Coordinates of C-alpha atoms in Angstrom, one line a residue:
X1211 CA -58.0 -30.6 23.4
X1212 CA -54.5 -30.8 24.1
X1213 CA -51.6 -31.0 21.8
X1214 CA -48.3 -32.2 22.7
X1215 CA -45.3 -30.4 21.1
X1216 CA -42.8 -33.0 19.5
X1217 CA -39.3 -32.4 20.1
X1218 CA -36.4 -32.0 18.1
X1219 CA -34.8 -35.3 18.8
X1220 CA -38.5 -36.9 17.9
X1221 CA -37.5 -35.7 14.5
X1222 CA -34.4 -37.5 14.7
X1223 CA -32.1 -34.4 15.3
X1224 CA -29.1 -35.1 17.1
X1225 CA -26.6 -32.8 18.6
X1226 CA -22.9 -33.7 17.5
X1227 CA -21.5 -32.1 20.4
X1228 CA -18.1 -33.5 19.5
X1229 CA -18.4 -32.4 16.1
X1230 CA -18.8 -28.7 17.3
X1231 CA -16.0 -28.8 19.8
X1232 CA -14.0 -29.9 16.9
X1233 CA -14.8 -27.4 14.6
X1234 CA -14.5 -24.7 17.2
X1235 CA -10.6 -26.0 17.6
X1236 CA -9.8 -26.0 14.5
X1237 CA -11.4 -22.7 13.6
X1238 CA -9.4 -21.3 16.3
X1239 CA -6.2 -23.1 15.2
X1240 CA -6.8 -21.8 11.5
X1241 CA -6.9 -18.1 12.5
X1242 CA -4.1 -18.5 15.1
X1243 CA -2.1 -19.9 12.2
X1244 CA -3.4 -17.1 9.7
X1245 CA -2.4 -14.3 12.3
X1246 CA 1.3 -16.1 12.7
X1247 CA 1.7 -16.3 9.2
X1248 CA 1.3 -12.8 8.8
X1249 CA 2.7 -10.9 11.7
X1250 CA 5.7 -13.7 12.4
X1251 CA 8.1 -11.9 10.1
X1252 CA 7.7 -8.4 11.8
X1253 CA 7.7 -9.9 15.2
X1254 CA 11.0 -11.5 14.5
X1255 CA 12.8 -8.6 12.8
X1256 CA 11.4 -6.5 16.2
X1257 CA 12.9 -8.8 18.3
X1258 CA 16.1 -8.9 16.2
X1259 CA 16.0 -5.1 16.5
X1260 CA 16.5 -5.2 20.3
X1261 CA 19.5 -8.1 19.5
X1262 CA 22.9 -7.7 20.6
X1263 CA 24.1 -9.9 18.2
X1264 CA 24.0 -9.3 14.3
X1265 CA 23.3 -13.3 14.0
X1266 CA 19.3 -13.4 13.8
X1267 CA 19.8 -17.4 15.1
X1268 CA 21.1 -16.4 18.5
X1269 CA 19.9 -13.5 20.8
X1270 CA 22.8 -12.9 23.3
X1271 CA 21.2 -9.8 24.8
X1272 CA 18.7 -6.5 25.2
X1273 CA 19.9 -3.5 23.9
X1274 CA 18.8 -0.2 22.3
X1275 CA 22.2 0.7 20.6
X1276 CA 20.5 -0.5 16.9
X1277 CA 17.9 2.4 17.4
X1278 CA 20.9 5.1 18.6
X1279 CA 23.2 4.0 15.8
X1280 CA 20.4 3.3 13.2
X1281 CA 21.6 6.3 10.8
X1282 CA 25.3 5.7 11.3
X1283 CA 25.7 3.7 8.0
X1284 CA 25.5 6.7 5.3
X1285 CA 25.0 3.7 2.3
X1286 CA 21.6 2.6 4.4
X1287 CA 20.7 6.6 5.2
X1288 CA 21.3 7.4 1.6
X1289 CA 19.1 4.8 0.2
X1290 CA 16.4 5.5 2.8
X1291 CA 16.8 9.2 2.2
X1292 CA 16.2 7.9 -2.0
X1293 CA 13.3 5.7 -1.2
X1294 CA 11.3 8.5 0.5
X1295 CA 12.5 11.2 -2.1
X1296 CA 11.3 9.0 -5.4
X1297 CA 8.2 7.4 -3.6
X1298 CA 6.6 11.1 -2.3
X1299 CA 7.6 12.8 -5.7
X1300 CA 6.1 9.9 -8.1
X1301 CA 2.9 9.9 -5.4
X1302 CA 2.6 13.4 -6.1
X1303 CA 2.6 13.8 -9.8
X1304 CA 0.7 10.3 -10.0
X1305 CA -2.0 11.9 -7.7
X1306 CA -2.1 15.1 -9.9
X1307 CA -2.2 13.1 -13.5
X1308 CA -4.8 10.5 -12.3
X1309 CA -7.1 12.8 -10.7
X1310 CA -7.2 14.9 -13.9
X1311 CA -7.5 11.5 -16.2
X1312 CA -10.3 10.1 -13.5
X1313 CA -12.4 13.3 -13.7
X1314 CA -12.2 13.4 -17.5
X1315 CA -12.3 9.5 -17.7
X1316 CA -16.1 10.0 -16.2
X1317 CA -17.2 12.6 -18.7
X1318 CA -16.7 10.2 -21.2
X1319 CA -19.1 8.0 -23.3
X1320 CA -19.3 4.6 -21.6
X1321 CA -17.9 2.9 -24.5
X1322 CA -14.8 5.0 -24.8
X1323 CA -14.1 4.9 -21.0
X1324 CA -14.4 0.9 -20.7
X1325 CA -11.5 1.1 -23.3
X1326 CA -9.2 3.6 -21.5
X1327 CA -10.0 1.3 -18.4
X1328 CA -8.9 -1.7 -19.9
X1329 CA -5.7 -0.1 -20.9
X1330 CA -5.1 1.5 -17.5
X1331 CA -5.9 -2.1 -15.7
X1332 CA -3.4 -3.8 -17.9
X1333 CA -0.5 -2.4 -15.9
X1334 CA -1.9 -3.9 -12.6
X1335 CA -2.4 -7.1 -13.8
X1336 CA 1.0 -7.4 -15.5
X1337 CA 4.0 -9.2 -13.2
X1338 CA 6.1 -6.8 -11.7
X1339 CA 9.4 -8.3 -13.4
X1340 CA 7.5 -8.0 -16.6
X1341 CA 7.0 -4.7 -15.8
X1342 CA 10.3 -3.7 -15.0
X1343 CA 12.1 -5.6 -18.2
X1344 CA 9.8 -3.6 -20.2
X1345 CA 10.8 -0.4 -19.0
X1346 CA 14.3 -1.2 -18.8
X1347 CA 14.1 -2.0 -22.6
X1348 CA 12.5 1.1 -23.2
X1349 CA 15.3 3.2 -21.7
X1350 CA 18.3 1.2 -23.4
X1351 CA 17.1 2.3 -26.8
X1352 CA 18.4 5.8 -25.0
X1353 CA 21.7 4.6 -24.3
X1354 CA 23.7 5.7 -28.0
X1355 CA 22.4 9.1 -27.0
X1356 CA 22.3 9.3 -23.2
X1357 CA 24.9 6.7 -21.8
X1358 CA 23.9 7.5 -18.2
X1359 CA 20.1 7.5 -18.6
X1360 CA 19.5 5.0 -15.9
X1361 CA 19.5 6.9 -12.2
X1362 CA 16.7 9.0 -10.6
X1363 CA 15.3 10.2 -13.5
X1364 CA 14.2 6.5 -15.0
X1365 CA 13.5 5.3 -11.3
X1366 CA 10.8 8.0 -10.6
X1367 CA 9.1 7.6 -14.1
X1368 CA 9.1 4.0 -13.9
X1369 CA 7.4 4.4 -10.1
X1370 CA 5.2 6.9 -11.6
X1371 CA 4.0 4.3 -14.7
X1372 CA 3.0 1.8 -12.0
X1373 CA 1.7 4.0 -9.4
X1374 CA -0.9 6.0 -11.6
X1375 CA -3.5 3.4 -12.4
X1376 CA -4.0 3.4 -8.5
X1377 CA -5.0 6.7 -8.2
X1378 CA -7.4 6.4 -11.4
X1379 CA -8.9 3.7 -9.8
X1380 CA -9.4 5.0 -6.5
X1381 CA -10.7 8.4 -7.5
X1382 CA -13.0 7.2 -10.4
X1383 CA -15.6 5.1 -7.7
X1384 CA -16.2 8.6 -5.9
X1385 CA -16.9 10.4 -8.9
X1386 CA -19.6 7.9 -9.6
X1387 CA -21.1 8.9 -6.2
X1388 CA -21.4 12.5 -7.5
X1389 CA -23.9 14.4 -9.5
X1390 CA -23.0 14.5 -13.1
X1391 CA -24.4 18.2 -13.3
X1392 CA -22.5 19.4 -10.7
X1393 CA -19.5 21.1 -12.7
X1394 CA -22.2 22.3 -15.2
X1395 CA -24.2 24.0 -12.3
X1396 CA -21.1 25.6 -11.1
X1397 CA -20.1 26.7 -14.9
X1398 CA -24.0 28.1 -14.9
X1399 CA -22.9 30.1 -12.0
X1400 CA -20.3 31.8 -13.6
X1401 CA -17.5 30.2 -12.0
X1402 CA -14.4 29.5 -14.5
X1403 CA -14.0 25.6 -15.5
X1404 CA -10.3 25.3 -13.8
X1405 CA -11.6 27.0 -10.4
X1406 CA -14.6 24.6 -11.0
X1407 CA -12.6 21.9 -10.8
X1408 CA -10.3 22.8 -7.8
X1409 CA -13.5 24.1 -5.7
X1410 CA -16.2 21.8 -6.6
X1411 CA -15.1 18.5 -8.0
X1412 CA -11.7 17.9 -6.0
X1413 CA -13.2 18.7 -2.5
X1414 CA -16.2 16.2 -3.3
X1415 CA -13.7 13.2 -4.6
X1416 CA -10.8 13.9 -1.8
X1417 CA -11.3 10.7 0.0
X1418 CA -10.9 8.8 -3.0
X1419 CA -7.7 11.1 -3.7
X1420 CA -6.5 10.5 -0.3
X1421 CA -6.9 6.6 -0.5
X1422 CA -5.3 6.3 -3.5
X1423 CA -2.1 8.5 -2.7
X1424 CA -1.8 6.1 0.6
X1425 CA -1.9 2.9 -1.5
X1426 CA -0.1 4.3 -4.6
X1427 CA 2.9 5.7 -1.5
X1428 CA 2.8 2.0 0.1
X1429 CA 3.3 0.3 -3.3
X1430 CA 6.0 2.5 -4.3
X1431 CA 8.0 2.4 -1.1
X1432 CA 8.0 -1.2 -1.1
X1433 CA 8.9 -1.7 -4.6
X1434 CA 12.0 -3.6 -5.6
X1435 CA 11.7 -5.6 -9.0
X1436 CA 10.7 -2.6 -11.1
X1437 CA 13.3 -0.2 -9.4
X1438 CA 16.0 -2.9 -9.7
X1439 CA 15.6 -3.1 -13.6
X1440 CA 15.3 0.7 -13.9
X1441 CA 17.6 2.2 -11.6
X1442 CA 21.4 2.8 -12.2
X1443 CA 24.6 5.1 -11.5
X1444 CA 24.4 4.0 -7.7
X1445 CA 21.1 5.5 -7.0
X1446 CA 19.4 2.9 -4.5
X1447 CA 16.6 2.5 -2.8
X1448 CA 16.1 0.7 0.6
X1449 CA 14.8 -2.6 -0.8
X1450 CA 17.4 -2.4 -3.5
X1451 CA 20.3 -2.0 -0.5
X1452 CA 18.8 -4.5 1.3
X1453 CA 19.4 -7.2 -1.8
X1454 CA 22.7 -6.3 -2.1
X1455 CA 23.7 -7.2 1.0
X1456 CA 21.9 -10.5 1.1
X1457 CA 25.1 -12.2 0.3
X1458 CA 26.8 -11.1 3.3
X1459 CA 26.5 -13.0 6.8
X1460 CA 24.2 -10.8 8.2
X1461 CA 22.3 -7.3 7.6
X1462 CA 23.3 -4.1 9.2
X1463 CA 21.6 -4.0 12.6
X1464 CA 20.1 -0.6 11.8
X1465 CA 17.9 -1.9 9.0
X1466 CA 15.8 -4.0 11.8
X1467 CA 15.6 -0.9 14.0
X1468 CA 14.3 1.2 11.4
X1469 CA 11.4 -1.4 9.8
X1470 CA 10.3 -1.8 13.4
X1471 CA 10.0 2.0 13.8
X1472 CA 8.4 2.2 10.2
X1473 CA 6.0 -0.7 11.3
X1474 CA 5.1 1.1 14.5
X1475 CA 4.3 4.5 12.9
X1476 CA 2.3 3.1 10.0
X1477 CA 0.2 0.9 12.6
X1478 CA 0.0 4.2 15.1
X1479 CA -1.5 6.3 12.2
X1480 CA -4.1 3.3 11.3
X1481 CA -5.3 3.3 15.0
X1482 CA -5.5 7.2 15.3
X1483 CA -7.1 7.5 12.0
X1484 CA -9.9 4.5 12.9
X1485 CA -10.3 6.6 16.2
X1486 CA -10.8 9.8 14.3
X1487 CA -13.5 8.0 11.9
X1488 CA -15.4 6.3 14.9
X1489 CA -15.5 9.6 16.4
X1490 CA -16.7 11.5 13.4
X1491 CA -19.2 9.0 13.2
X1492 CA -20.7 9.4 16.5
X1493 CA -20.7 12.9 16.2
X1494 CA -22.7 12.4 13.1
X1495 CA -25.2 10.3 14.7
X1496 CA -25.5 12.6 18.0
X1497 CA -26.6 15.5 15.4

């Protein structure tokens, strides 16, 4: 006895080739549009960094002068130094404090940990302009006593305030991956509490600490809104300096060059990190 195998067409299936081709074309267009929207500004800045003309609407010739004279303008150089100084110090303080707070939260009872985490998440959900104005109002109360309170100190405190939650949220998940009795075990072996913290806990969560530092530095470096409301006395970061130059006909060309160099360094670091990570995983597989 032989049986005939029914085809899909006999069950009423129809292959809509035109629809599949249309969907494929639409998908390619959407992906290309998304990539264009993400990187268009970066490409425009990169092109402008090689432009002889300061006018962004005209390309009069190719030149490297913008890179050669990148730091000739003292106000721009000072703002770049201030940006790095503020971000580095704020991230270092936030990393130390945030790591210790995350470790402490991990060993708290769950009900207390959830309440504190709720308070920790409020600065993340709050709008930057609200955070900036709130911190500005707090420091304004000190003006009768300290007339020149606004400056590097207030800007640094503000940056620590909004970068600290990111460190805590980066370290805490790593704490949940380790054994909860690891600290107690080291204490039972006679290691002092602080040494146990440095030698046992911190190495176990170093991945979370590093990722939190990178995220906090990125957010601190590009901040404008909070910094605009909390700085003063002539202390300006790069974003504030650029904002103060918007009213002019065009920006100083060194800004385009520096932004392009910074983007290139960031991309290079990401590529090198991914290569190192891939190499490390391949070594583990071979073992």
